[in-house]
Coordinates of C-alpha atoms and ligand atoms in Angstrom, one line a residue:
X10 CA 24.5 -23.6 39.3
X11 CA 21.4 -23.4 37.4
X12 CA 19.5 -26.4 36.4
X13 CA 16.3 -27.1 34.7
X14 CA 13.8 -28.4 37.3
X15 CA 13.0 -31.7 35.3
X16 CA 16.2 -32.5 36.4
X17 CA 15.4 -32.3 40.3
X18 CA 11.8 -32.9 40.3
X19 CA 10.4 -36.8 40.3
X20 CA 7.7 -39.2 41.4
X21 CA 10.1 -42.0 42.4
X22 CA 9.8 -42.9 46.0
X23 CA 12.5 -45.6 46.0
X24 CA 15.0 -43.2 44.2
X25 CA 14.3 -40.5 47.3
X26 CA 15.1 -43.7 49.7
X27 CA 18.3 -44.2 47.6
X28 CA 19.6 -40.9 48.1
X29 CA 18.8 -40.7 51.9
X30 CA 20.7 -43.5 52.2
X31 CA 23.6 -41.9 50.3
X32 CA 23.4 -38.9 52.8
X33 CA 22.1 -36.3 49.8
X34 CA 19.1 -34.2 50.4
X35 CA 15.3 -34.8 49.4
X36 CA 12.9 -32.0 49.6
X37 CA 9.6 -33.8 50.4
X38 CA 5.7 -32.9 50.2
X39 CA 4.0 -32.9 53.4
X40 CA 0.2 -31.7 54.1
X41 CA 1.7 -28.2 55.8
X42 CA 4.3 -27.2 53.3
X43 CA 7.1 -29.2 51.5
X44 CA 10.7 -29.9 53.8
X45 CA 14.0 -30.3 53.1
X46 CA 14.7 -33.4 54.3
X47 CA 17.6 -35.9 55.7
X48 CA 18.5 -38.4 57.4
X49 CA 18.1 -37.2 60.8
X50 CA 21.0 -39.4 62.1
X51 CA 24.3 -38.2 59.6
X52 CA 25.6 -34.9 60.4
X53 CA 27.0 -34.6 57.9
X54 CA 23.8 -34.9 55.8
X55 CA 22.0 -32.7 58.3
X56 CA 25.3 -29.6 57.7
X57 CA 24.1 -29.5 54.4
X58 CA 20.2 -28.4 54.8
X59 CA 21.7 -25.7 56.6
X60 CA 23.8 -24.6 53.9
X61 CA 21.3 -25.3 50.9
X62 CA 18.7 -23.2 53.2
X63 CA 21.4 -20.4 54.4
X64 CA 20.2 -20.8 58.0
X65 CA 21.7 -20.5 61.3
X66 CA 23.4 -23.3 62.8
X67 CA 21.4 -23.1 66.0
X68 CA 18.0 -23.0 64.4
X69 CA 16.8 -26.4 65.6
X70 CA 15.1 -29.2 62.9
X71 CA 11.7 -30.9 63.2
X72 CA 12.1 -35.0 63.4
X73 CA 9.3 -36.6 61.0
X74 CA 8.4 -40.1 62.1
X75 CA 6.9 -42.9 60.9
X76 CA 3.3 -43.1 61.2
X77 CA 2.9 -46.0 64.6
X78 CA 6.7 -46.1 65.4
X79 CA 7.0 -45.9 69.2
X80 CA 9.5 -42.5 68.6
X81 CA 11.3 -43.7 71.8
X82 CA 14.4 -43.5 71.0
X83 CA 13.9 -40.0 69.3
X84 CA 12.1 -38.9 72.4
X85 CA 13.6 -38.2 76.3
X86 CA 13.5 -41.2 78.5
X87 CA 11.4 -43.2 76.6
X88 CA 8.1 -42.3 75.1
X89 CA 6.2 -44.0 77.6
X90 CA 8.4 -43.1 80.3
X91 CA 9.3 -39.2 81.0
X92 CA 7.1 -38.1 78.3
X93 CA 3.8 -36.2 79.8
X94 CA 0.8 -38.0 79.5
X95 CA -1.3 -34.8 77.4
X96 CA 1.7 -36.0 74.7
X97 CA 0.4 -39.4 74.1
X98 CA -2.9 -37.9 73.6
X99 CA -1.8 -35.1 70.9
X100 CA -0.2 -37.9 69.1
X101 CA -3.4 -40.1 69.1
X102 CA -6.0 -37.5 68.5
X103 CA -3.5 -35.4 66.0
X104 CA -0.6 -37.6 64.4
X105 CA -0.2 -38.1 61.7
X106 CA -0.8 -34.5 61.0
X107 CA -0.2 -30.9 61.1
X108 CA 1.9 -30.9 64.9
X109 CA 4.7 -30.7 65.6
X110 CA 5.5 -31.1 69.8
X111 CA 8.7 -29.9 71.7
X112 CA 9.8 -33.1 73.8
X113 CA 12.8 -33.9 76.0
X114 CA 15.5 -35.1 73.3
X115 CA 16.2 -38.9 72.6
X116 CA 19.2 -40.6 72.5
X117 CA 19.4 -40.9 69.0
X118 CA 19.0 -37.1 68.4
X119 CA 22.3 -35.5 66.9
X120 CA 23.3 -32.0 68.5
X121 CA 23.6 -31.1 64.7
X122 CA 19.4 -31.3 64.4
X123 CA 18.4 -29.2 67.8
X124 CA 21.8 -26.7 67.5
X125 CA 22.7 -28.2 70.7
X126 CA 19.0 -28.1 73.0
X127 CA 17.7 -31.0 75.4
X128 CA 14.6 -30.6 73.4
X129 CA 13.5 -32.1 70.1
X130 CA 10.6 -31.2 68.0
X131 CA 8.7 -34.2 66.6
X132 CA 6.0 -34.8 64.1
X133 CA 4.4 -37.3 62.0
X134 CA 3.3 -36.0 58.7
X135 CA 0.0 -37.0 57.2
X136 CA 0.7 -36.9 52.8
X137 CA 0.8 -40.1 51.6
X138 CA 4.1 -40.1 49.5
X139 CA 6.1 -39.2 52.4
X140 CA 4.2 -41.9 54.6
X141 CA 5.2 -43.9 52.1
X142 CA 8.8 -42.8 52.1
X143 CA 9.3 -42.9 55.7
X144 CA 8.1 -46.2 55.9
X145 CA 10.7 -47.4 53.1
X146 CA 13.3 -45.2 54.4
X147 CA 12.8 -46.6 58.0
X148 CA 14.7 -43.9 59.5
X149 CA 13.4 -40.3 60.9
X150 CA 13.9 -37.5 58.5
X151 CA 15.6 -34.0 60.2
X152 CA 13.3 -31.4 57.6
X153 CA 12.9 -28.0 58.1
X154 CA 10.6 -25.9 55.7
X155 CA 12.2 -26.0 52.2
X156 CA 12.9 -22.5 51.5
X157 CA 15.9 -20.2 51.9
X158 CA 16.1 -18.9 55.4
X159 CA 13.1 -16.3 56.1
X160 CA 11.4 -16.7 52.6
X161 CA 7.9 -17.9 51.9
X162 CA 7.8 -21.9 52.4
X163 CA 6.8 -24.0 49.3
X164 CA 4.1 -25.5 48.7
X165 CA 4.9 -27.4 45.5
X166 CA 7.4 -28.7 44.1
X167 CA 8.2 -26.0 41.6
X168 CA 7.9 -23.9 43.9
X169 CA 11.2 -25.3 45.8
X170 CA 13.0 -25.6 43.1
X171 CA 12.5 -22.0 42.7
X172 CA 13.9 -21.3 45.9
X173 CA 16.6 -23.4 46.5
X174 CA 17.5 -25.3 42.8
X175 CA 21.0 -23.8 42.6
X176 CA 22.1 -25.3 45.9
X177 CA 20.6 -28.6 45.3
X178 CA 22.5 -30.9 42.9
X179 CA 20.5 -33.1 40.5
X180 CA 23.5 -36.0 41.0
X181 CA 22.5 -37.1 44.5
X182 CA 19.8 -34.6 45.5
X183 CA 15.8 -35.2 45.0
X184 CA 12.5 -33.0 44.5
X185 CA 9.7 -35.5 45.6
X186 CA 6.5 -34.5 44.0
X187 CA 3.5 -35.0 45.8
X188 CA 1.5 -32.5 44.6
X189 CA 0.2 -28.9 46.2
X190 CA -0.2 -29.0 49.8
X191 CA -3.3 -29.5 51.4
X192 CA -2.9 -27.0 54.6
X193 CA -0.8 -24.7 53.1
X194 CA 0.8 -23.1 56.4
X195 CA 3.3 -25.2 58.8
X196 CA 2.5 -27.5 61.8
X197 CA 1.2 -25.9 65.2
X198 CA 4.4 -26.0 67.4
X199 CA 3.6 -26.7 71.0
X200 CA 6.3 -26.8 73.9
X201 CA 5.6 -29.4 76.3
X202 CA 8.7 -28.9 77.9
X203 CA 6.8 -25.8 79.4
X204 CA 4.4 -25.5 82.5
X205 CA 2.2 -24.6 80.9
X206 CA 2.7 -26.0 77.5
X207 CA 3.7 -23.4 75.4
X208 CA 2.2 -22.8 71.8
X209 CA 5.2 -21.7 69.6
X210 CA 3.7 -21.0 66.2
X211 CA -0.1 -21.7 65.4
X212 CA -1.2 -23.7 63.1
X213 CA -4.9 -25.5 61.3
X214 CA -4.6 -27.7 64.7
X215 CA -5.5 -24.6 67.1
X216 CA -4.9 -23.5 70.9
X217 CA -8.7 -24.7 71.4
X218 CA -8.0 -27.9 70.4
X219 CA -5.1 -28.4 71.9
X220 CA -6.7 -27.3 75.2
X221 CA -9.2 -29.4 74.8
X222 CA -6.8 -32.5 74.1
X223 CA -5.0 -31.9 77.3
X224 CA -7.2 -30.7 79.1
X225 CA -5.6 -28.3 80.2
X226 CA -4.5 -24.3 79.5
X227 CA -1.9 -23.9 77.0
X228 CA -0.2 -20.1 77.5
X229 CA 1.0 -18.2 74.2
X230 CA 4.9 -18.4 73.4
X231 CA 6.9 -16.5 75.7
X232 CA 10.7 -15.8 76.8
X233 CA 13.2 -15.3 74.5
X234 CA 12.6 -16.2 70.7
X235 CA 11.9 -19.8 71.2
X236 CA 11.2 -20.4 67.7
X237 CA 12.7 -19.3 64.8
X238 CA 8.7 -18.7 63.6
X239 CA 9.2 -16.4 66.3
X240 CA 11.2 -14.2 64.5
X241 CA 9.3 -10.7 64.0
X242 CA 10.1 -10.9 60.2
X243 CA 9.8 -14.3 58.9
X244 CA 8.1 -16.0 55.5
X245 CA 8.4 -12.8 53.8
X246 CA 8.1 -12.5 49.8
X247 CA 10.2 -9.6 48.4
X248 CA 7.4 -7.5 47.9
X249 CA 5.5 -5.4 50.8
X250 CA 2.6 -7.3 52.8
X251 CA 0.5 -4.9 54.0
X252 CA -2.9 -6.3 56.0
X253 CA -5.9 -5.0 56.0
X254 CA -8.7 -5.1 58.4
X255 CA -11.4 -5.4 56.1
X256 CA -12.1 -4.5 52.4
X257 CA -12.3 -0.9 52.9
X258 CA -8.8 -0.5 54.7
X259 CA -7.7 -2.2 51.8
X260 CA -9.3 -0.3 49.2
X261 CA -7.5 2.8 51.2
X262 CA -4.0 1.1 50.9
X263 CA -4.0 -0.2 47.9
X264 CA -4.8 4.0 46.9
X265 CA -2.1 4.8 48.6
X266 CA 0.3 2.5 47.4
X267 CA -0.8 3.4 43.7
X268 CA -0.7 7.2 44.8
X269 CA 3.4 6.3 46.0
X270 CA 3.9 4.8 41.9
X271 CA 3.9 1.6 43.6
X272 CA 2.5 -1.2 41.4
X273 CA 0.1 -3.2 43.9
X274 CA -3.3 -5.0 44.0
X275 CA -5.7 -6.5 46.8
X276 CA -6.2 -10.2 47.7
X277 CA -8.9 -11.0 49.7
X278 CA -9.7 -14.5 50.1
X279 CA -11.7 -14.7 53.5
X280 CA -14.4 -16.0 51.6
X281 CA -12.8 -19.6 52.3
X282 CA -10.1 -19.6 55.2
X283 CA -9.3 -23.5 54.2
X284 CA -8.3 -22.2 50.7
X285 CA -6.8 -19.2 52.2
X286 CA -4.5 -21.2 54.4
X287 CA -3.7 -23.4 51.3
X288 CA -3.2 -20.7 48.6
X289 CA -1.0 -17.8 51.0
X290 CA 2.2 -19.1 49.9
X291 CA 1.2 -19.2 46.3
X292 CA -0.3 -16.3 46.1
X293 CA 2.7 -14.3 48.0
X294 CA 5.1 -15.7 45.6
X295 CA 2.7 -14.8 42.5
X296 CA 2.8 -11.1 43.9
X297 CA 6.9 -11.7 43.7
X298 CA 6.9 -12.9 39.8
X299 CA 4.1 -10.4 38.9
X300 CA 6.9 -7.8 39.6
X301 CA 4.3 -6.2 42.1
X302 CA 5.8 -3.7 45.0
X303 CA 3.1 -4.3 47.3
X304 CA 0.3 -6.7 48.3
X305 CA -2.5 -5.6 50.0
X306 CA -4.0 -8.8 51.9
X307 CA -7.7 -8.4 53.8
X308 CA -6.9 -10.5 57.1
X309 CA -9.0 -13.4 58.3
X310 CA -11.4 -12.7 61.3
X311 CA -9.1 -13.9 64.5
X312 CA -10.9 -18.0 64.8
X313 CA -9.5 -21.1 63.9
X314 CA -7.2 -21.1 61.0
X315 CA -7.4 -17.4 61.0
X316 CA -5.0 -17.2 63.9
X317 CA -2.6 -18.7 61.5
X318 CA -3.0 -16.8 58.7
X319 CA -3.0 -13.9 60.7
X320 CA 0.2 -14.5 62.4
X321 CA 2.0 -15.4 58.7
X322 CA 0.8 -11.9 57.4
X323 CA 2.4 -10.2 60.6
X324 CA 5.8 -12.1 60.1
X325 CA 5.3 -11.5 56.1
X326 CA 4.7 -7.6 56.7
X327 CA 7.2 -7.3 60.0
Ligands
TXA422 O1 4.9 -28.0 58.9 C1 6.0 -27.9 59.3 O2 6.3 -27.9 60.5 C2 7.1 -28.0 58.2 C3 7.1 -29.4 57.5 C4 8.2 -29.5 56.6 O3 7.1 -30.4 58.5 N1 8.4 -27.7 58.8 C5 8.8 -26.5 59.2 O4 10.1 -26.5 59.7 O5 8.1 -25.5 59.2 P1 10.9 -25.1 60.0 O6 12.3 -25.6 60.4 O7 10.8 -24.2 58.9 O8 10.2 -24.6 61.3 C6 10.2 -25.3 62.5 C7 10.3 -24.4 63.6 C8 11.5 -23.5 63.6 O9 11.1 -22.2 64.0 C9 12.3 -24.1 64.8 O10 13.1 -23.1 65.4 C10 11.3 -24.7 65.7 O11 10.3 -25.2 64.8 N2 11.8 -25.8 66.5 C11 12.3 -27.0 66.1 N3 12.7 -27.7 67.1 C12 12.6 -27.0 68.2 C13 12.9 -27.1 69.6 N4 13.5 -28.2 70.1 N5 12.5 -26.1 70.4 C14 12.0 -25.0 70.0 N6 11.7 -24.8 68.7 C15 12.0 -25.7 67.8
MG423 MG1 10.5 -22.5 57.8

């Protein structure tokens, strides 16, 4: 079912409240990338984000809180109790914002949001209209990226409409616009059901920083796919990614791809890795609509929100 995105998009926070209530779905903008959101306590709600995303069952949800909720029931044991000490200092220094952390699970955690795990991952998102939703909703919302399974995630609202309008239905499902996202790439994951915490997927709140919060290491993601940003091949457009080292490596591929008949073209935005970070999505999906075969993308130097960028370019290209 097609259906024209004036018909899913709005502005009105007290509708979006209305149809969590009602159990539909409400894709919401967050300062990362937009979710597709429900209420994290009605499985049946929580069934369909898998099927509107076509994603694996046991690919667990993120939680998004309320900005100063005490997330004990959400969290194992109590936040105050079983959860480690470095945790209440990530969520001073970082909440709301772009983390997400991997806790024991809570009681009021659904097998249906963490396919089954003891552990949940939690966050409290920082973009004003969803503050303001949560806080009217007064619930936790289960939202994963609001994309089909392994696509680019959105970062506006057209953009999810896009991707997932024709399993969304305009009679008791919601587009909530807030505007572009600010950060452009998801939350930093880290595991601190790990010794050592475990950083599952970087993010603009980096290793460093983390460190330094807990002071304490923090070892790279290991083990089995923990993740599902783990995945080798993950927010890929349909056309080619391939990175380039610098601007004469892509000067090189881009000649080659043109040499193969391919249409392609170079993006280099390292000038400003803030509005790298913010545009990647936008630009990846531009590639897709501009019919192009390939995108040849310079890579950020390996520092602060280059490590995310860089690791979105090797999922895109994988
Ligand atoms: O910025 C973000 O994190 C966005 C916004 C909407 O909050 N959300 C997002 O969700 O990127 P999603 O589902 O696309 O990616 C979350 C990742 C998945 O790879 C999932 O497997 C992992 O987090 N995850 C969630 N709970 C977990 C858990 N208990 N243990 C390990 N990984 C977990
Ligand atoms: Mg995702």
């Amino acid at each position: 079912m097609r259906c024209p995105p004036e018909r899913l998009i709005s502005t009105d926070v007290a509708l979006a409240v209305e149809r969590l209530r009602a159990g539909g779905l409400v894709a919401i903008p967050t300062e990362t990338v937009y979710g597709l959101a429900a209420d994290a306590r009605s499985p049946a709600a929580v069934a369909r984000i898998f099927e509107a995303k076509g994603r694996p069952r046991n690919h667990p949800l993120i939680v998004h809180l309320t900005a100063g909720a005490q997330p004990d029931d959400w969290v194992g044991g109590g936040w105050v109790g079983s959860v480690p000490d470095g945790a209440l200092r990530l969520a001073a220094a970082c909440w709301p914002g772009p983390l997400t952390m991997v806790l024991p699970r809570g009681p009021l955690v659904i097998d249906a949001v963490t396919g089954g795990r003891s552990s949940v991952g939690v966050r409290v998102p920082a973009h004003p209209v969803t503050r303001d939703l949560l806080a009217r909703f007064g619930g936790a919302l289960a939202a994963p990226s609001a994309n089909r399974f392994g696509r680019v995630s959105p970062t506006t609202a057209r953009h999810v409409v896009d991707d997932l309008g024709p399993h969304l239905d305009p009679a008791t499902d919601l587009v909530l616009d807030g505007g572009p996202c600010e950060v452009g790439v998801e939350s930093t994951i880290v595991d601190l059901t790990a010794v050592p915490p475990q950083v599952l997927r970087a993010g603009a709140i980096t290793d460093d920083e983390i460190e330094r919060l807990l002071a304490a290491p923090v070892a790279a993601a290991s083990g089995p796919s923990r993740a599902a940003g783990m995945l080798a091949s993950h927010y890929a457009p349909a056309c080619r990614v391939l990175p380039a080292a610098d601007l004469d490596e892509a000067a090189r591929l881009l000649a080659e791809s043109r040499a193969a008949g391919e249409r392609s073209r170079v993006l280099d935005r390292t000038a400003d890795l803030v509005v790298f970070a913010q545009r990647l999505y936008s630009d990846l999906r531009a590639a897709d609509a501009d019919g192009l075969d390939s995108i040849v993308v310079v890579a950020p130097p390996p520092s602060g929100l280059g490590h995310a960028i860089r690791d979105r370019l090797a999922k895109a290209s994988a």
